[in-house]
Coordinates of C-alpha atoms in Angstrom, one line a residue:
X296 CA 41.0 70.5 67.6
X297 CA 39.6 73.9 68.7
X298 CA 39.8 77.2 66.8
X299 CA 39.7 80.5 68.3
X300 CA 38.8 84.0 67.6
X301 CA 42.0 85.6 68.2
X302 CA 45.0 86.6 66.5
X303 CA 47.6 84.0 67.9
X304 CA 48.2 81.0 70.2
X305 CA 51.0 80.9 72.9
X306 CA 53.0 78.1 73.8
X307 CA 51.1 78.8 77.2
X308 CA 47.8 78.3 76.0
X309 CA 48.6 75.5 74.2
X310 CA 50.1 73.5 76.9
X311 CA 47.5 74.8 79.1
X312 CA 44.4 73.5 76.6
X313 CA 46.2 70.1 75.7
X314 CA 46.3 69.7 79.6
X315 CA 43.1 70.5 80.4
X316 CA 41.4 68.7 77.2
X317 CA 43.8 65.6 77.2
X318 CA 42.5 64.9 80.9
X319 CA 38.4 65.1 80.3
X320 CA 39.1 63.9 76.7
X321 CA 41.5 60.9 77.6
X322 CA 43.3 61.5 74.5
X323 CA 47.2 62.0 74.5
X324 CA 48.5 65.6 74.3
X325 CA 49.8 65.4 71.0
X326 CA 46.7 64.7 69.7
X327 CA 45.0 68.1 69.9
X328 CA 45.8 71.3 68.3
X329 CA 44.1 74.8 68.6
X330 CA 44.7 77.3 66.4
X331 CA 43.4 80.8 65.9
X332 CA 41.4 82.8 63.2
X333 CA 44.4 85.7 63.4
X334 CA 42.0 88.5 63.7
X335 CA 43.6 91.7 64.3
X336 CA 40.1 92.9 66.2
X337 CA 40.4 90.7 68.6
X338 CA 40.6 91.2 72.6
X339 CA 44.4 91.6 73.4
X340 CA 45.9 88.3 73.6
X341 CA 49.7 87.7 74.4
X342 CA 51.4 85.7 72.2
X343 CA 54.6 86.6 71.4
X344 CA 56.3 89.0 74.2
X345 CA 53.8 91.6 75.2
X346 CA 53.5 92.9 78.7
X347 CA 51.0 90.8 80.6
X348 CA 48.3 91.8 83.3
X349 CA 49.2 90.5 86.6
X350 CA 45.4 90.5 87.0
X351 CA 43.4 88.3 85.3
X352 CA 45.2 86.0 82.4
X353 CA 42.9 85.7 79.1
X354 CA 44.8 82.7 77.5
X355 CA 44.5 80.9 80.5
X356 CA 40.7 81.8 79.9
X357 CA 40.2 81.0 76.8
X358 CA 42.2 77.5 77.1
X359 CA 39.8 76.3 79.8
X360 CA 37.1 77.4 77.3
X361 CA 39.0 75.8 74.5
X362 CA 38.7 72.8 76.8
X363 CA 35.5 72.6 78.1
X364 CA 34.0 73.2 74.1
X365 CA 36.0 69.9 73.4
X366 CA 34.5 68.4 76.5
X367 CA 31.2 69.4 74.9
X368 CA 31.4 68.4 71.6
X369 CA 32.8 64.6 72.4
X370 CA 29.9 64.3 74.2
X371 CA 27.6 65.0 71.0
X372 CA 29.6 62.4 68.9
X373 CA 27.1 61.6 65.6
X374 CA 27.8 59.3 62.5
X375 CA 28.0 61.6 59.5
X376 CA 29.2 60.8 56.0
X377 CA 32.7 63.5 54.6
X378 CA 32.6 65.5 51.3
X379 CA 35.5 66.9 50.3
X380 CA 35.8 69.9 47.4
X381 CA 38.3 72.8 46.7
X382 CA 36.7 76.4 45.3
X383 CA 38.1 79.7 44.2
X384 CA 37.8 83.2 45.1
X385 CA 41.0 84.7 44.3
X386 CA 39.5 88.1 43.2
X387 CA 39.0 89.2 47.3
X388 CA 43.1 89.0 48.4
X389 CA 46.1 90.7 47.2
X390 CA 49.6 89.8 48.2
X391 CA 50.9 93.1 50.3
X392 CA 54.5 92.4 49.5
X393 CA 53.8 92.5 45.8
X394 CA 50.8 93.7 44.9
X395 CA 51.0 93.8 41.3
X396 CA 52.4 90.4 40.6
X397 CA 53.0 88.5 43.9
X398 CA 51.7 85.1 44.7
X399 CA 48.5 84.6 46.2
X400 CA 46.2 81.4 47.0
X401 CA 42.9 82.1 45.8
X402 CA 41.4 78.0 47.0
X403 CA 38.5 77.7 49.1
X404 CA 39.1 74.2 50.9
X405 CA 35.6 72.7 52.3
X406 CA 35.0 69.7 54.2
X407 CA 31.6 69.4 55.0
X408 CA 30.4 66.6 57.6
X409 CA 26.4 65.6 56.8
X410 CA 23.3 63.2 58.1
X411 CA 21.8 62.6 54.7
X412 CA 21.4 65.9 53.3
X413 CA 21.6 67.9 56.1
X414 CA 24.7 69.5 56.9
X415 CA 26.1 69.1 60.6
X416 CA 29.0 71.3 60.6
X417 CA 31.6 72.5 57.4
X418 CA 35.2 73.0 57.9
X419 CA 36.4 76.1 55.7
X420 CA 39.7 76.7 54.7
X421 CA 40.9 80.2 53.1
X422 CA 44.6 82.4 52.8
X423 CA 44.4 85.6 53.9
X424 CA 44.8 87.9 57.0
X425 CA 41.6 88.8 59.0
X426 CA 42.3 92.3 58.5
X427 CA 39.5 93.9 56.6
X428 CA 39.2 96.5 59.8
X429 CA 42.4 98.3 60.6
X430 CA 44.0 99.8 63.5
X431 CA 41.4 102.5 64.0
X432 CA 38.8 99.8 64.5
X433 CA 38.1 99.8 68.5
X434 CA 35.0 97.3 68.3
X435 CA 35.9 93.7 69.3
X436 CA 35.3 91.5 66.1
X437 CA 36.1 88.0 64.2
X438 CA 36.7 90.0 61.3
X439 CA 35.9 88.5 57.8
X440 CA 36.2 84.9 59.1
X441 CA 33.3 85.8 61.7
X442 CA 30.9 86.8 58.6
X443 CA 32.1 84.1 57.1
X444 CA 31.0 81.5 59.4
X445 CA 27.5 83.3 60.0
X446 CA 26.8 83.1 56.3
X447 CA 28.1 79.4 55.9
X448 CA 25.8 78.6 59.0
X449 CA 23.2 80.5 57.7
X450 CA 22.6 78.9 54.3
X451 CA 23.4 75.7 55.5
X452 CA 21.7 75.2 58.2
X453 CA 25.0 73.7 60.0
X454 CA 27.9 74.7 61.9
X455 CA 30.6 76.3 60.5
X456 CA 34.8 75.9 61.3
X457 CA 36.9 78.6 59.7
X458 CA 40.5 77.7 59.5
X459 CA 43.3 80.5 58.5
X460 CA 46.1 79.4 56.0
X461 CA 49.2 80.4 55.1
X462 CA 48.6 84.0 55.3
X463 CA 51.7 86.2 56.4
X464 CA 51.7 88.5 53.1
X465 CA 48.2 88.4 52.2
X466 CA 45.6 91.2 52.9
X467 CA 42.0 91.4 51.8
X468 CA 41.2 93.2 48.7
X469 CA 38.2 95.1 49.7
X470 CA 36.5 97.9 47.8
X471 CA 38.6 100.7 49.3
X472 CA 41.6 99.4 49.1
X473 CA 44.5 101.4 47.7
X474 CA 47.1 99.2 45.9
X475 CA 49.9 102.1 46.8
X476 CA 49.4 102.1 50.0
X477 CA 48.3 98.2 50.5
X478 CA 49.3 97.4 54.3
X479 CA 47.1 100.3 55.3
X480 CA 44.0 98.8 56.5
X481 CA 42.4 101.9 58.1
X482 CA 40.1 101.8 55.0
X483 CA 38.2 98.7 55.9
X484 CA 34.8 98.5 57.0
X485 CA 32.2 96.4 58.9
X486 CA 30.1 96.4 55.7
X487 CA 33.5 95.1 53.8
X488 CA 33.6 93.0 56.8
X489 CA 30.6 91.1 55.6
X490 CA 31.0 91.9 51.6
X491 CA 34.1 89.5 52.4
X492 CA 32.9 87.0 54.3
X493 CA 29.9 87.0 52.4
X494 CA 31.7 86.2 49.0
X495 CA 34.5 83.6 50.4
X496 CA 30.8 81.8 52.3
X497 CA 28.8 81.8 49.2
X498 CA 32.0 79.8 47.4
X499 CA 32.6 77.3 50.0
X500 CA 28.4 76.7 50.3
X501 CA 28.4 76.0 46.5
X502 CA 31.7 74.2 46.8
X503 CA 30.3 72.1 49.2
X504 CA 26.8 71.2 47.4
X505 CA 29.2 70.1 44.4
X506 CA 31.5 67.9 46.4
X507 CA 31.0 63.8 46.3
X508 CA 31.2 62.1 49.1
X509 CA 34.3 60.4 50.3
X510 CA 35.2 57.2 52.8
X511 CA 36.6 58.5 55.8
X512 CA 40.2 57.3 56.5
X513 CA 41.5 58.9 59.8
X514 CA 45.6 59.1 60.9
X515 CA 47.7 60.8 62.1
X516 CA 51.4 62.2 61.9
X517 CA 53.2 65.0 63.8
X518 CA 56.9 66.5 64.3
X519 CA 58.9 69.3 65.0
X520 CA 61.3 71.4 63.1
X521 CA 63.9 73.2 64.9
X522 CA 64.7 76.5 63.8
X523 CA 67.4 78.8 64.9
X524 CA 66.8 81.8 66.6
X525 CA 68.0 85.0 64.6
X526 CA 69.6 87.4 66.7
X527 CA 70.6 90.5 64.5
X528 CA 71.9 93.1 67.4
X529 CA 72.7 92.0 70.9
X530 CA 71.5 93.0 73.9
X531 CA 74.0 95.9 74.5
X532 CA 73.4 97.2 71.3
X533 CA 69.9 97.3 71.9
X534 CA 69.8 98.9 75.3
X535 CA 72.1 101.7 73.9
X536 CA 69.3 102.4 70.9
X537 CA 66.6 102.0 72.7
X538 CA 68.7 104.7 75.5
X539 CA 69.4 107.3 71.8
X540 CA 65.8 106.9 71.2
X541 CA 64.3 108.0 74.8
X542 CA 66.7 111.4 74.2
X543 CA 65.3 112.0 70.4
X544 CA 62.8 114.5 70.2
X545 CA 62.5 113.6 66.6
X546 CA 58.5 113.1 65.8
X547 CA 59.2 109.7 64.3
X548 CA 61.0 108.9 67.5
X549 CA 58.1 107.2 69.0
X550 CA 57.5 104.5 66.8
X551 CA 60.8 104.0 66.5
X552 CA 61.3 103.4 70.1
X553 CA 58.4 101.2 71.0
X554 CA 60.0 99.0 68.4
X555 CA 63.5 99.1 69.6
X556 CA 62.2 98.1 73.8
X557 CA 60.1 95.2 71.1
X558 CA 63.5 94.4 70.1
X559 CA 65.2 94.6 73.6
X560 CA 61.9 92.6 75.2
X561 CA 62.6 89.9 72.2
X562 CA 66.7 89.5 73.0
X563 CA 65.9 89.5 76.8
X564 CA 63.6 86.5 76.5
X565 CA 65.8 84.8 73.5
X566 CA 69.0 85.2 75.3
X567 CA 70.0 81.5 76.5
X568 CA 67.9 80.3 73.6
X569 CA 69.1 78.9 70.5
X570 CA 66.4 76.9 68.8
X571 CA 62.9 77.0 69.0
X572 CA 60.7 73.6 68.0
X573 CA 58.2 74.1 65.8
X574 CA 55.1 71.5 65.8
X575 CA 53.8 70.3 62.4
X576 CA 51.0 68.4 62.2
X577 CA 49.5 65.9 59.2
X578 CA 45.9 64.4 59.5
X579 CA 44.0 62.6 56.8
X580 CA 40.6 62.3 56.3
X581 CA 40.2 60.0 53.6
X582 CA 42.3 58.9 50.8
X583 CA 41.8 62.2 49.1
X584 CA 41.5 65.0 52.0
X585 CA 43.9 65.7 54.2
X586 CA 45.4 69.0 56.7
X587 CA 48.8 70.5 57.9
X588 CA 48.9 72.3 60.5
X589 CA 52.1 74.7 60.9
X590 CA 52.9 77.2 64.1
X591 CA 53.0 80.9 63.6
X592 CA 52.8 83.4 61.0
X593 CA 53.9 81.7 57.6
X594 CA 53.7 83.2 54.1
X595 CA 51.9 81.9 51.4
X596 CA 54.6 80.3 49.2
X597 CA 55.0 77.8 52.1
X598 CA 51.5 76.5 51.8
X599 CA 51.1 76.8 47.8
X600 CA 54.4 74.6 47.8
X601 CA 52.9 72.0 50.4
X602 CA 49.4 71.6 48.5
X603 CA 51.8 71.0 45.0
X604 CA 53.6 68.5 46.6
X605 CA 51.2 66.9 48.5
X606 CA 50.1 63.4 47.3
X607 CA 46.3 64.2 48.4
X608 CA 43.8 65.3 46.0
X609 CA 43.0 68.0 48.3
X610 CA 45.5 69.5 50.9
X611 CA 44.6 72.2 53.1
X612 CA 47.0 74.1 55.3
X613 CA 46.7 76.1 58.2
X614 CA 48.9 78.0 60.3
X615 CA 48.7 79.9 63.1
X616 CA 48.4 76.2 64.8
X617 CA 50.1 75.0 68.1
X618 CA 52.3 78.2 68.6
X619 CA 53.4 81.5 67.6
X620 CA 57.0 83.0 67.2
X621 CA 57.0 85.5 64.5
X622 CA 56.4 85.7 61.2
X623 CA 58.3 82.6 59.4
X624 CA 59.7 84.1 55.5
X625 CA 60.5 82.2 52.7
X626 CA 64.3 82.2 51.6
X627 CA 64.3 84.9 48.7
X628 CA 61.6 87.3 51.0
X629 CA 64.8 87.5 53.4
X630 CA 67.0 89.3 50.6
X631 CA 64.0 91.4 49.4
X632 CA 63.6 92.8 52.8
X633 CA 60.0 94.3 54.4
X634 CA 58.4 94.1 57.7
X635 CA 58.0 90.5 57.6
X636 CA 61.6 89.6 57.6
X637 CA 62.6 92.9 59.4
X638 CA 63.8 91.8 63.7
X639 CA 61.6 91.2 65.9
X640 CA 58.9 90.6 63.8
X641 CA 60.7 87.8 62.7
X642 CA 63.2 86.0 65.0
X643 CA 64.2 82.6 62.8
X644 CA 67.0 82.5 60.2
X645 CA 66.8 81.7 56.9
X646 CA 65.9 78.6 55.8
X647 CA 62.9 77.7 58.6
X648 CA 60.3 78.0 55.9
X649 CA 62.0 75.6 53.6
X650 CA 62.2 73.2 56.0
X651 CA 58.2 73.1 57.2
X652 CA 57.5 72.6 53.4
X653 CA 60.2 69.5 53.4
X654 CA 58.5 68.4 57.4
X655 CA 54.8 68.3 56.1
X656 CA 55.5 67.0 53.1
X657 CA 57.4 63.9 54.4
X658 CA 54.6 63.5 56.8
X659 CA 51.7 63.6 53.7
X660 CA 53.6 61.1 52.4
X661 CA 53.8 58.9 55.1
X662 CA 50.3 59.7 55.4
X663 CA 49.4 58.4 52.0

């Protein structure tokens, strides 16, 4: 599996990196995964629909990096006992949907790999989006999940995997944040940057040096869920807004335009499709650890409902894995409405969320 420092995956640079790794690796494609950090700092990456450089293609570049890393690292195989723990820092995320009483997941999930009592590498797994800097941010960074890794690295002396969860309504809760005004990130910092990464680090560290060691028990499961495509306007009636728009001199026109040739790109590229397939992916560790890994841009009920079902003492789940298509809502988020289950930021009908939950958790249960 490879992680990246970006905000999403393609189906491009998924096929691309399973290629490429699957050949040097000799392991079937279906076997690897990436997955990425979801950074909103990152260098511009297309994964959903954007307008792509004929020049040079970064997530052709980055999967042949991807690939060569797992080259790497399978050539520095090593025997290493697992521990396995689960930590808390709930106090650093907020849900953005529902700030005052809204679901988040505050677990820090740490598998750490070790030679003795020296740490080779830790696998951290946390829910929230890596957007501590906003949109006025023009640096290049890994965001909190960056700091986080340095700091983990840093105290223990090993390497350091961060793996996102299910974080479509969660935002940071950094000193300057205004509950009022909670999806505006413009507030964040590089020194939040690190005040977060620094916290959710020191957690996993001490969550790691309390954790027993367990027998390693590897396999394997993975699936597809299709999902229909949600097509609220058709093509025709988005060409016609999108035409309104380019003749309003309204100052809010703008916006409101780029968004409706987002929603004109989306139909144009949807319009012989019906259903997408999305991958889901079970591995154990052991007898007590174990990982989903779901596509996209899921919120956090899915993974809070996956870990309470789950028959493993400790579940972690990770999405933006093996794909991006939107953002994926729960049933009931559909009816209360917001950018997360407004068209085209989400493209899948109701229901989809509800059936990863029912996938993965078949597939822990196989597992077990």
């Amino acid at each position: 599996m490879a992680v990246l420092d970006v905000i999403g995956v393609s189906s491009e640079l998924v096929e691309n990196f399973r290629k490429l790794a699957s050949e040097t690796l000799n392991i079937e494609e279906d076997r690897l995964s990436v997955a990425a950090i979801h950074t909103h700092a990152g260098p511009v990456l297309r994964v959903l629909d954007e307008p792509q450089d004929a020049g040079f293609n970064l997530s052709d570049y980055y999967a042949r990096v991807a690939a060569g890393t797992a080259s790497v690292a399978a050539r520095r195989l090593e025997e290493v006992r697992l521990y396995s723990g689960v930590g808390s820092a709930g106090e650093v995320v907020v849900n953005r949907r529902n700030p005052e009483s809204g679901p988040v997941d505050p677990r820090v999930h740490v598998v750490s790999f070790k030679q003795g009592s020296a740490y080779r590498v830790s696998l951290v797994n946390f829910t929230c989006h890596a957007v501590v800097l906003g949109h006025n941010n023009l640096q290049i960074s890994a965001d909190y999940p960056g700091a986080l890794n340095r700091y983990v690295e840093m105290l223990t002396g090993g390497g350091s995997v961060f793996l996102n969860g299910t974080c479509g309504d969660i935002n940071p809760l950094t000193p300057g944040t205004d509950l009022s005004r909670v999806y505006d990130r413009s507030v964040g910092t590089f020194e939040d940057v690190e005040w977060m990464g620094r916290i959710i680090a020191c957690e996993a560290v001490k969550t790691a040096e309390l954790s027993k060691p367990e027998e390693p028990n590897l396999r394997m499961s993975c699936s597809e869920v299709d999902a229909k495509v949600w097509k609220p306007l058709s093509l025709e009636e988005a060409r016609r807004e999108l035409e309104e728009l380019k003749a309003s001199e309204e100052p809010s026109a703008a916006y409101r335009r780029y968004m409706a040739e987002f929603k004109l790109r989306v139909l144009e590229r949807l319009k012989d499709i019906e259903y997408l397939k999305l991958p889901v992916v079970a591995l154990a560790l052991s007898n007590d650890t174990a990982l989903t890994l779901l596509p996209s841009e899921v919120l956090v009920e899915v993974g809070l409902r996956i870990k309470e079902g789950s028959p493993f003492r400790n579940t972690m789940v990770a999405s933006y894995c093996n794909g991006y298509v939107g953002y994926i809502p729960v049933e009931k988020a559909y009816d209360e409405g917001g950018y997360e289950t407004t068209f085209p930021t989400c493209i899948v009908e109701r229901g989809t969320a509800e059936k990863l939950v029912e996938e993965s958790l078949r597939l822990l249960s196989k597992l077990y």
